[in-house]
CSV table of C-alpha atoms in Angstrom, one decimal:
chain,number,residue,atom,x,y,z
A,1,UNK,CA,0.0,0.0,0.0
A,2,UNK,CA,2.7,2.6,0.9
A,3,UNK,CA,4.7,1.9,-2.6
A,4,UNK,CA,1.1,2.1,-4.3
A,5,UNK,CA,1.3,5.8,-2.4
A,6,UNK,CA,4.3,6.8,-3.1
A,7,UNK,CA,3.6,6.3,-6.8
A,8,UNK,CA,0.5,8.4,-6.6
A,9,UNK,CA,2.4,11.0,-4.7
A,10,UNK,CA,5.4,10.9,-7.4
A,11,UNK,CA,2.9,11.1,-10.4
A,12,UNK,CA,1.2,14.2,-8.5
A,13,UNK,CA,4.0,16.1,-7.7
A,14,UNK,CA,4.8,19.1,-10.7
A,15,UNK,CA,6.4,22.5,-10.1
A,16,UNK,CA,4.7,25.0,-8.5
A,17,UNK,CA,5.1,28.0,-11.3
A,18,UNK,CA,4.1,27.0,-14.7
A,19,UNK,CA,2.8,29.6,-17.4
A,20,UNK,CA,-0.8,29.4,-18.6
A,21,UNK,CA,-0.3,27.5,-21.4
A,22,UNK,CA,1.9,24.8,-19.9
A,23,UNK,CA,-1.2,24.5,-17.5
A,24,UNK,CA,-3.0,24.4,-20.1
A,25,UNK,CA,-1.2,21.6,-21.9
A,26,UNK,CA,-0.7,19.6,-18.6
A,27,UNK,CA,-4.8,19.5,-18.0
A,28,UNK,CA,-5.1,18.0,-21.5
A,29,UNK,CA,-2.4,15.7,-21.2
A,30,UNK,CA,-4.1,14.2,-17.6
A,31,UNK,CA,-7.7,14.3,-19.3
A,32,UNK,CA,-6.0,12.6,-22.4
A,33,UNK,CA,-4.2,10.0,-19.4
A,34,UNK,CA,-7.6,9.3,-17.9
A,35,UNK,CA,-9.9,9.7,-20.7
A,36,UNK,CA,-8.5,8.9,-24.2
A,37,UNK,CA,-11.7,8.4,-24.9
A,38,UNK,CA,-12.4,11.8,-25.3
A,39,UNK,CA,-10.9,14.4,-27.9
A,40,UNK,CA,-9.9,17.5,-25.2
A,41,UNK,CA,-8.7,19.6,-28.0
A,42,UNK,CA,-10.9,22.5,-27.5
A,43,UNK,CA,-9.4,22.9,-23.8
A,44,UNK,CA,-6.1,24.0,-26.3
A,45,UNK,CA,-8.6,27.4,-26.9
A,46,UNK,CA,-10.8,27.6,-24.6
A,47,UNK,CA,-9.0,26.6,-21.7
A,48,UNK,CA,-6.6,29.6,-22.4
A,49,UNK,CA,-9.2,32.3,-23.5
A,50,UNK,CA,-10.8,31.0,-19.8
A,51,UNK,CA,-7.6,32.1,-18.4
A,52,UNK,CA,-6.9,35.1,-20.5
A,53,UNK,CA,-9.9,36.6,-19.6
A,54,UNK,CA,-9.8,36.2,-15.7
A,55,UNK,CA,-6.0,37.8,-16.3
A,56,UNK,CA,-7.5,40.6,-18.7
A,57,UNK,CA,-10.3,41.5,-16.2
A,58,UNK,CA,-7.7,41.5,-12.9
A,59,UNK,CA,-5.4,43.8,-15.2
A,60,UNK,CA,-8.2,46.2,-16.6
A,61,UNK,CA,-9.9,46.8,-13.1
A,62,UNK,CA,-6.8,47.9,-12.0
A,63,UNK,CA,-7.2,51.0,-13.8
A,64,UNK,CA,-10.7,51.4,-12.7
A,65,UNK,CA,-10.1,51.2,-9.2
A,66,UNK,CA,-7.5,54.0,-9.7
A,67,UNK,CA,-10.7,56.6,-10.8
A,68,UNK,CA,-12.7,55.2,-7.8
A,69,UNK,CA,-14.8,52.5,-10.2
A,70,UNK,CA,-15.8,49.2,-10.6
A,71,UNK,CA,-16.0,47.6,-13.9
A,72,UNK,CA,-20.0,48.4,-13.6
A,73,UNK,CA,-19.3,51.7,-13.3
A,74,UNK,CA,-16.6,52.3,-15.8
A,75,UNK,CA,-19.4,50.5,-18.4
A,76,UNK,CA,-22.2,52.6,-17.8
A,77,UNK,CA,-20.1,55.5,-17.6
A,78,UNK,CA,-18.2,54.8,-20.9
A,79,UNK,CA,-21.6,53.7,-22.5
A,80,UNK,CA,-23.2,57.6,-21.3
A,81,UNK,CA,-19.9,58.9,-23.0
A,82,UNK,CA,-20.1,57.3,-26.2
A,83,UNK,CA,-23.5,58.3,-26.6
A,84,UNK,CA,-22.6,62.0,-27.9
A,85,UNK,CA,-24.0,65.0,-26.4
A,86,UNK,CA,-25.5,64.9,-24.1
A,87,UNK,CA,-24.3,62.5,-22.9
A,88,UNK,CA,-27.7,60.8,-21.7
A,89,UNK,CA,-29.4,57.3,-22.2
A,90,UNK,CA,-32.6,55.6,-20.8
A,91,UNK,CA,-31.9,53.3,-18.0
A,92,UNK,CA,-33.0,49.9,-20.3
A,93,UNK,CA,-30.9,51.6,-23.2
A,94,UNK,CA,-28.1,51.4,-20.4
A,95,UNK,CA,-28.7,47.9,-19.5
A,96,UNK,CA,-28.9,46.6,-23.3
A,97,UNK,CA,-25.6,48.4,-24.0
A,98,UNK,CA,-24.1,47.0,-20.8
A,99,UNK,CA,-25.6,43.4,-21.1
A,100,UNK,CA,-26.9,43.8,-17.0
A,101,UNK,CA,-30.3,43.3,-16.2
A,102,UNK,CA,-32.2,46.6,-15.2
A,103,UNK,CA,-31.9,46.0,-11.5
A,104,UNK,CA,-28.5,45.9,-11.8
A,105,UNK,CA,-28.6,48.9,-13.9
A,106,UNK,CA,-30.5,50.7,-11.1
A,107,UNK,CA,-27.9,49.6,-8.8
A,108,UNK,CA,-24.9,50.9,-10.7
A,109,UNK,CA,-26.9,54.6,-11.4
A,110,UNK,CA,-27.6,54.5,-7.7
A,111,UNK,CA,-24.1,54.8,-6.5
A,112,UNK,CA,-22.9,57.1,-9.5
A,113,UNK,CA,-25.8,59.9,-8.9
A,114,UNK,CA,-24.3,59.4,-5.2
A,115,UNK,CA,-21.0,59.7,-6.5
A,116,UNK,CA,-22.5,63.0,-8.3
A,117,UNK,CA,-20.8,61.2,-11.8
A,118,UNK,CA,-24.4,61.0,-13.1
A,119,UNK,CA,-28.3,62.1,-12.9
A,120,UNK,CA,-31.4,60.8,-13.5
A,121,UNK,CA,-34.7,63.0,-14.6
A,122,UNK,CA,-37.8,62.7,-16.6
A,123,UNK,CA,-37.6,62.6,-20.7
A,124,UNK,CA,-38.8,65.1,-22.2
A,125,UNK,CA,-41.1,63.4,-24.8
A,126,UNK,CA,-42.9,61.6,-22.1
A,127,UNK,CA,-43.0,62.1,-18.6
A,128,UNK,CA,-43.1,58.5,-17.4
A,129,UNK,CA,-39.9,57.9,-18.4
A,130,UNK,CA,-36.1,58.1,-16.9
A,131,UNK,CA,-33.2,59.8,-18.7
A,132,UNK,CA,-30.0,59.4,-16.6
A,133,UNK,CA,-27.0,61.8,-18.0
A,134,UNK,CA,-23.1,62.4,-17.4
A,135,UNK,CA,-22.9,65.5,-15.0
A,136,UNK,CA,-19.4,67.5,-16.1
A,137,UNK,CA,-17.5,65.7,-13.1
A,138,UNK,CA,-18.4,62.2,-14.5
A,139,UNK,CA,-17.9,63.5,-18.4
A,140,UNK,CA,-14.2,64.4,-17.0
A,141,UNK,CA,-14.1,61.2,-14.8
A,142,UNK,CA,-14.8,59.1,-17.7
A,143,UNK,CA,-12.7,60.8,-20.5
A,144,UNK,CA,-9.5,60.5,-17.7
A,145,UNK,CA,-10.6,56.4,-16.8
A,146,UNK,CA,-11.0,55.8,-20.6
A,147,UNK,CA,-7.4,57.6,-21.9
A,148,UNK,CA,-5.9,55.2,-19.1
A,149,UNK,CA,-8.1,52.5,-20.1
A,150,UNK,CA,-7.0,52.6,-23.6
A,151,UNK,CA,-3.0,52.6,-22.7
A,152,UNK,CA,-3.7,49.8,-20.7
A,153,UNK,CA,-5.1,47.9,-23.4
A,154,UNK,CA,-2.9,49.4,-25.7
A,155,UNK,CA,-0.2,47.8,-23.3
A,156,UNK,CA,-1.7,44.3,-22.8
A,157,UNK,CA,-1.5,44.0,-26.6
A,158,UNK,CA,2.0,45.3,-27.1
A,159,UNK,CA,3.1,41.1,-26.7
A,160,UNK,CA,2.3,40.4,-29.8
A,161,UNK,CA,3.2,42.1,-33.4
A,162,UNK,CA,0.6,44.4,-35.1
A,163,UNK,CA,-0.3,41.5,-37.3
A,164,UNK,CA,-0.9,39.1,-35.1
A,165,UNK,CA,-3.3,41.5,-33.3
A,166,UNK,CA,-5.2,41.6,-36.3
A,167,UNK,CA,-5.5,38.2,-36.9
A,168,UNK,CA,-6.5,37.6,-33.3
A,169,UNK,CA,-9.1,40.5,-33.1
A,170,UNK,CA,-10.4,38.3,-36.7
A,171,UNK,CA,-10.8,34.9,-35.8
A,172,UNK,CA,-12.5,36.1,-32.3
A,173,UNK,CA,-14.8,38.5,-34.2
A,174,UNK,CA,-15.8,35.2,-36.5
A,175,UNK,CA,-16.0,33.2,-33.8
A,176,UNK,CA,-18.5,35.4,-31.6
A,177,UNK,CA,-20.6,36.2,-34.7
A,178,UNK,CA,-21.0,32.7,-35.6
A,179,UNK,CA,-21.6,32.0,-32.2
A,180,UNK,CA,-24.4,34.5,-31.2
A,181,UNK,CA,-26.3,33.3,-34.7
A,182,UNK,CA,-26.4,29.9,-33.1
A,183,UNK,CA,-28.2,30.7,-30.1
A,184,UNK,CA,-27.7,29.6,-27.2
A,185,UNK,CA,-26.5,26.2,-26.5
A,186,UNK,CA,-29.4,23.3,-25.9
């Protein structure tokens, strides 16, 4: 029993730092061990976009939390900004642009009108409904976040060449087109 153990120890034992793809490679070579049954390929791509994008997100929050925001924040606030003047969009507008359901949308407007980054009135064209607008402090708030925002991103990129940007910002945009046109998975 205890050389039976030892053996299982052995075959569990691997260094402690390994880069995402060798983790990557490892998995599928112990699902491969296990179940060669299976074909694990996709892990090769989605196993590392998993990763990426838990990496991406820790890195891009970053510069949030440097402005005072949360990723919430920084959406809604970018999504107000891009609108043009002035600067305003209905609260379900908000949540379709953000891809948050409208209580969540109410949450996030909440703490910005606290903040004093936003407002919220009636439209004009019919009373019943909300407007909610950048006040000047979040316009400048967001225009500072976003410059940052794009050097970060600018700098997250800077690994690979210009061209291999482009092929990766192809093959992803394929890939989620064809995706959404499916529908979601049964």
């Amino acid at each position: 029993m205890r050389e039976q153990n030892q053996g299982q120890e052995q075959r569990h034992e691997q260094p402690q730092q390994r880069s995402s793809e060798d983790r990557v490679a490892q998995i599928q070579e112990e699902w491969r061990r296990e179940r060669p049954d299976l074909d694990v390929s996709p892990q090769a791509v989605i196993g590392r976009l998993h990763r990426l994008a838990a990496r991406l997100t820790a890195e891009l929050t970053l510069v949030y939390e440097r402005y005072g925001l949360g990723e919430g924040e920084f959406d809604v606030l970018a999504a107000l900004r891009r609108a043009g003047t002035p600067f305003e969009r209905a609260p379900g507008e908000l949540a379709a642009h953000t891809m948050v359901t409208t209580g969540a949308m109410t949450k996030r407007i909440d703490r910005l009108e606290q903040a004093g980054l936003v407002t919220r009135r009636r439209a004009e064209n019919d009373g019943r409904a909300r407007v909610v607008a950048l006040t000047e402090a979040g316009r400048r708030l967001i225009d500072e976040a976003f410059t940052a925002h794009m050097r970060n991103e600018h700098r997250l990129l800077a690994v690979l060449a210009p061209e291999e940007s482009a092929a990766l910002a192809g093959l992803l945009s394929a890939w989620q087109t064809r995706l959404d046109g499916e529908g979601p998975a049964a």
